JSON list of C-alpha atoms in Angstrom, two decimals:
[
{"chain": "A", "resi": 1, "resn": "GLY", "atom": "CA", "xyz": [147.21, 61.00, 17.16]},
{"chain": "A", "resi": 2, "resn": "PHE", "atom": "CA", "xyz": [149.94, 63.60, 17.07]},
{"chain": "A", "resi": 3, "resn": "ASP", "atom": "CA", "xyz": [149.06, 66.84, 18.90]},
{"chain": "A", "resi": 4, "resn": "SER", "atom": "CA", "xyz": [145.52, 65.69, 19.66]},
{"chain": "A", "resi": 5, "resn": "ALA", "atom": "CA", "xyz": [143.71, 64.99, 22.92]},
{"chain": "A", "resi": 6, "resn": "LYS", "atom": "CA", "xyz": [140.62, 63.64, 21.19]},
{"chain": "A", "resi": 7, "resn": "LEU", "atom": "CA", "xyz": [139.70, 60.01, 21.86]},
{"chain": "A", "resi": 8, "resn": "LEU", "atom": "CA", "xyz": [139.59, 57.94, 18.70]},
{"chain": "A", "resi": 9, "resn": "ALA", "atom": "CA", "xyz": [136.56, 55.74, 17.99]},
{"chain": "A", "resi": 10, "resn": "SER", "atom": "CA", "xyz": [138.97, 52.80, 18.08]},
{"chain": "A", "resi": 11, "resn": "SER", "atom": "CA", "xyz": [139.45, 53.53, 21.80]},
{"chain": "A", "resi": 12, "resn": "THR", "atom": "CA", "xyz": [135.81, 52.74, 22.62]},
{"chain": "A", "resi": 13, "resn": "PRO", "atom": "CA", "xyz": [136.23, 48.97, 23.22]},
{"chain": "A", "resi": 14, "resn": "LEU", "atom": "CA", "xyz": [139.18, 49.67, 25.52]},
{"chain": "A", "resi": 15, "resn": "ILE", "atom": "CA", "xyz": [137.22, 52.32, 27.44]},
{"chain": "A", "resi": 16, "resn": "GLU", "atom": "CA", "xyz": [134.30, 49.88, 27.78]},
{"chain": "A", "resi": 17, "resn": "SER", "atom": "CA", "xyz": [136.59, 47.16, 29.15]},
{"chain": "A", "resi": 18, "resn": "ILE", "atom": "CA", "xyz": [138.09, 49.60, 31.68]},
{"chain": "A", "resi": 19, "resn": "VAL", "atom": "CA", "xyz": [134.56, 50.56, 32.78]},
{"chain": "A", "resi": 20, "resn": "ALA", "atom": "CA", "xyz": [133.71, 46.86, 33.24]},
{"chain": "A", "resi": 21, "resn": "VAL", "atom": "CA", "xyz": [136.78, 46.30, 35.43]},
{"chain": "A", "resi": 22, "resn": "LEU", "atom": "CA", "xyz": [136.07, 49.41, 37.50]},
{"chain": "A", "resi": 23, "resn": "GLU", "atom": "CA", "xyz": [132.44, 48.37, 37.95]},
{"chain": "A", "resi": 24, "resn": "ASP", "atom": "CA", "xyz": [133.59, 44.92, 39.12]},
{"chain": "A", "resi": 25, "resn": "HIS", "atom": "CA", "xyz": [136.02, 46.53, 41.60]},
{"chain": "A", "resi": 26, "resn": "PRO", "atom": "CA", "xyz": [134.28, 49.55, 43.16]},
{"chain": "A", "resi": 27, "resn": "GLU", "atom": "CA", "xyz": [137.06, 49.90, 45.75]},
{"chain": "A", "resi": 28, "resn": "VAL", "atom": "CA", "xyz": [139.68, 50.70, 43.11]},
{"chain": "A", "resi": 29, "resn": "GLN", "atom": "CA", "xyz": [140.83, 54.26, 42.50]},
{"chain": "A", "resi": 30, "resn": "VAL", "atom": "CA", "xyz": [142.81, 55.09, 39.39]},
{"chain": "A", "resi": 31, "resn": "ARG", "atom": "CA", "xyz": [145.30, 57.73, 38.30]},
{"chain": "A", "resi": 32, "resn": "ILE", "atom": "CA", "xyz": [145.02, 58.44, 34.57]},
{"chain": "A", "resi": 33, "resn": "GLU", "atom": "CA", "xyz": [148.41, 59.49, 33.23]},
{"chain": "A", "resi": 34, "resn": "GLY", "atom": "CA", "xyz": [148.81, 61.32, 29.93]},
{"chain": "A", "resi": 35, "resn": "HIS", "atom": "CA", "xyz": [152.04, 61.23, 27.95]},
{"chain": "A", "resi": 36, "resn": "THR", "atom": "CA", "xyz": [153.32, 62.83, 24.75]},
{"chain": "A", "resi": 37, "resn": "ASP", "atom": "CA", "xyz": [156.24, 62.22, 22.45]},
{"chain": "A", "resi": 38, "resn": "ASP", "atom": "CA", "xyz": [159.35, 64.42, 22.47]},
{"chain": "A", "resi": 39, "resn": "THR", "atom": "CA", "xyz": [158.28, 66.82, 19.72]},
{"chain": "A", "resi": 40, "resn": "GLY", "atom": "CA", "xyz": [157.06, 70.31, 20.52]},
{"chain": "A", "resi": 41, "resn": "PHE", "atom": "CA", "xyz": [157.54, 72.60, 23.49]},
{"chain": "A", "resi": 42, "resn": "HIS", "atom": "CA", "xyz": [157.56, 71.36, 27.08]},
{"chain": "A", "resi": 43, "resn": "ASN", "atom": "CA", "xyz": [154.63, 73.48, 28.33]},
{"chain": "A", "resi": 44, "resn": "HIS", "atom": "CA", "xyz": [152.53, 72.56, 25.31]},
{"chain": "A", "resi": 45, "resn": "ASN", "atom": "CA", "xyz": [153.27, 68.86, 25.86]},
{"chain": "A", "resi": 46, "resn": "ILE", "atom": "CA", "xyz": [152.37, 69.09, 29.55]},
{"chain": "A", "resi": 47, "resn": "ASN", "atom": "CA", "xyz": [149.00, 70.65, 28.65]},
{"chain": "A", "resi": 48, "resn": "LEU", "atom": "CA", "xyz": [148.44, 68.16, 25.83]},
{"chain": "A", "resi": 49, "resn": "SER", "atom": "CA", "xyz": [149.20, 65.20, 28.10]},
{"chain": "A", "resi": 50, "resn": "ARG", "atom": "CA", "xyz": [146.85, 66.59, 30.78]},
{"chain": "A", "resi": 51, "resn": "ASN", "atom": "CA", "xyz": [144.12, 67.00, 28.19]},
{"chain": "A", "resi": 52, "resn": "ARG", "atom": "CA", "xyz": [144.61, 63.42, 26.99]},
{"chain": "A", "resi": 53, "resn": "ALA", "atom": "CA", "xyz": [144.20, 62.16, 30.55]},
{"chain": "A", "resi": 54, "resn": "LEU", "atom": "CA", "xyz": [141.12, 64.35, 31.04]},
{"chain": "A", "resi": 55, "resn": "ALA", "atom": "CA", "xyz": [139.57, 62.99, 27.83]},
{"chain": "A", "resi": 56, "resn": "VAL", "atom": "CA", "xyz": [139.84, 59.45, 29.20]},
{"chain": "A", "resi": 57, "resn": "ARG", "atom": "CA", "xyz": [138.52, 60.58, 32.60]},
{"chain": "A", "resi": 58, "resn": "ASP", "atom": "CA", "xyz": [135.52, 62.26, 30.93]},
{"chain": "A", "resi": 59, "resn": "ALA", "atom": "CA", "xyz": [134.79, 59.12, 28.90]},
{"chain": "A", "resi": 60, "resn": "LEU", "atom": "CA", "xyz": [134.80, 57.00, 32.07]},
{"chain": "A", "resi": 61, "resn": "ILE", "atom": "CA", "xyz": [132.58, 59.46, 33.97]},
{"chain": "A", "resi": 62, "resn": "LYS", "atom": "CA", "xyz": [130.15, 59.57, 31.04]},
{"chain": "A", "resi": 63, "resn": "ARG", "atom": "CA", "xyz": [129.83, 55.78, 31.40]},
{"chain": "A", "resi": 64, "resn": "GLY", "atom": "CA", "xyz": [128.99, 55.99, 35.10]},
{"chain": "A", "resi": 65, "resn": "ILE", "atom": "CA", "xyz": [132.33, 55.81, 36.90]},
{"chain": "A", "resi": 66, "resn": "ALA", "atom": "CA", "xyz": [132.40, 58.18, 39.90]},
{"chain": "A", "resi": 67, "resn": "ALA", "atom": "CA", "xyz": [134.69, 61.17, 39.40]},
{"chain": "A", "resi": 68, "resn": "ALA", "atom": "CA", "xyz": [136.00, 60.76, 42.97]},
{"chain": "A", "resi": 69, "resn": "ARG", "atom": "CA", "xyz": [137.67, 57.49, 41.90]},
{"chain": "A", "resi": 70, "resn": "LEU", "atom": "CA", "xyz": [139.67, 59.15, 39.12]},
{"chain": "A", "resi": 71, "resn": "THR", "atom": "CA", "xyz": [142.63, 61.52, 39.23]},
{"chain": "A", "resi": 72, "resn": "THR", "atom": "CA", "xyz": [144.63, 62.76, 36.27]},
{"chain": "A", "resi": 73, "resn": "GLU", "atom": "CA", "xyz": [148.23, 63.74, 35.68]},
{"chain": "A", "resi": 74, "resn": "GLY", "atom": "CA", "xyz": [150.05, 65.03, 32.61]},
{"chain": "A", "resi": 75, "resn": "TYR", "atom": "CA", "xyz": [153.71, 64.14, 32.24]},
{"chain": "A", "resi": 76, "resn": "GLY", "atom": "CA", "xyz": [154.42, 65.52, 28.78]},
{"chain": "A", "resi": 77, "resn": "ALA", "atom": "CA", "xyz": [157.48, 63.80, 27.32]},
{"chain": "A", "resi": 78, "resn": "ALA", "atom": "CA", "xyz": [159.15, 63.22, 30.72]},
{"chain": "A", "resi": 79, "resn": "ARG", "atom": "CA", "xyz": [158.37, 59.48, 30.93]},
{"chain": "A", "resi": 80, "resn": "PRO", "atom": "CA", "xyz": [158.91, 57.89, 27.52]},
{"chain": "A", "resi": 81, "resn": "LEU", "atom": "CA", "xyz": [157.88, 54.26, 27.18]},
{"chain": "A", "resi": 82, "resn": "VAL", "atom": "CA", "xyz": [160.63, 53.60, 24.64]},
{"chain": "A", "resi": 83, "resn": "ASP", "atom": "CA", "xyz": [163.78, 55.45, 23.60]},
{"chain": "A", "resi": 84, "resn": "GLY", "atom": "CA", "xyz": [164.16, 56.85, 20.13]},
{"chain": "A", "resi": 85, "resn": "ASN", "atom": "CA", "xyz": [163.27, 59.84, 18.03]},
{"chain": "A", "resi": 86, "resn": "ASN", "atom": "CA", "xyz": [161.70, 58.00, 15.10]},
{"chain": "A", "resi": 87, "resn": "GLU", "atom": "CA", "xyz": [157.97, 57.77, 14.45]},
{"chain": "A", "resi": 88, "resn": "ALA", "atom": "CA", "xyz": [157.69, 54.19, 15.72]},
{"chain": "A", "resi": 89, "resn": "ALA", "atom": "CA", "xyz": [159.06, 55.23, 19.11]},
{"chain": "A", "resi": 90, "resn": "ARG", "atom": "CA", "xyz": [157.09, 58.46, 19.20]},
{"chain": "A", "resi": 91, "resn": "SER", "atom": "CA", "xyz": [153.80, 56.73, 18.46]},
{"chain": "A", "resi": 92, "resn": "GLN", "atom": "CA", "xyz": [154.39, 54.42, 21.46]},
{"chain": "A", "resi": 93, "resn": "ASN", "atom": "CA", "xyz": [155.25, 57.36, 23.70]},
{"chain": "A", "resi": 94, "resn": "ARG", "atom": "CA", "xyz": [151.96, 59.15, 22.89]},
{"chain": "A", "resi": 95, "resn": "ARG", "atom": "CA", "xyz": [149.72, 57.31, 25.28]},
{"chain": "A", "resi": 96, "resn": "VAL", "atom": "CA", "xyz": [147.50, 57.29, 28.33]},
{"chain": "A", "resi": 97, "resn": "GLU", "atom": "CA", "xyz": [148.19, 54.85, 31.17]},
{"chain": "A", "resi": 98, "resn": "LEU", "atom": "CA", "xyz": [145.91, 53.90, 34.04]},
{"chain": "A", "resi": 99, "resn": "VAL", "atom": "CA", "xyz": [147.55, 53.19, 37.39]},
{"chain": "A", "resi": 100, "resn": "VAL", "atom": "CA", "xyz": [145.70, 51.71, 40.38]},
{"chain": "A", "resi": 101, "resn": "VAL", "atom": "CA", "xyz": [146.44, 54.06, 43.28]},
{"chain": "A", "resi": 102, "resn": "HIS", "atom": "CA", "xyz": [144.20, 52.50, 45.90]},
{"chain": "A", "resi": 103, "resn": "ALA", "atom": "CA", "xyz": [142.65, 49.11, 46.38]},
{"chain": "A", "resi": 104, "resn": "PRO", "atom": "CA", "xyz": [142.19, 47.63, 49.86]}
]
């Protein structure tokens, strides 16, 4: 949600499916990228986006994924998924993305 880095219960199935993929592919390393919408101050959004990424990282580690396979980055509002300053756009821009950074 807005201004929150807490994982919603609705995220659990997605987290579980990510764990399953990572367990099936132990060679894969992932960068977890946090993003915010364009409201609020830049430094706050950077911290918020970092915390969102860390929340996902923690959830994966709790389910047995090695911390060494996971890096995090917070981009704040710098990389919007969609343009626009309405709530529909902002809700899409508040997100966490997982990017494969290494797989042989």
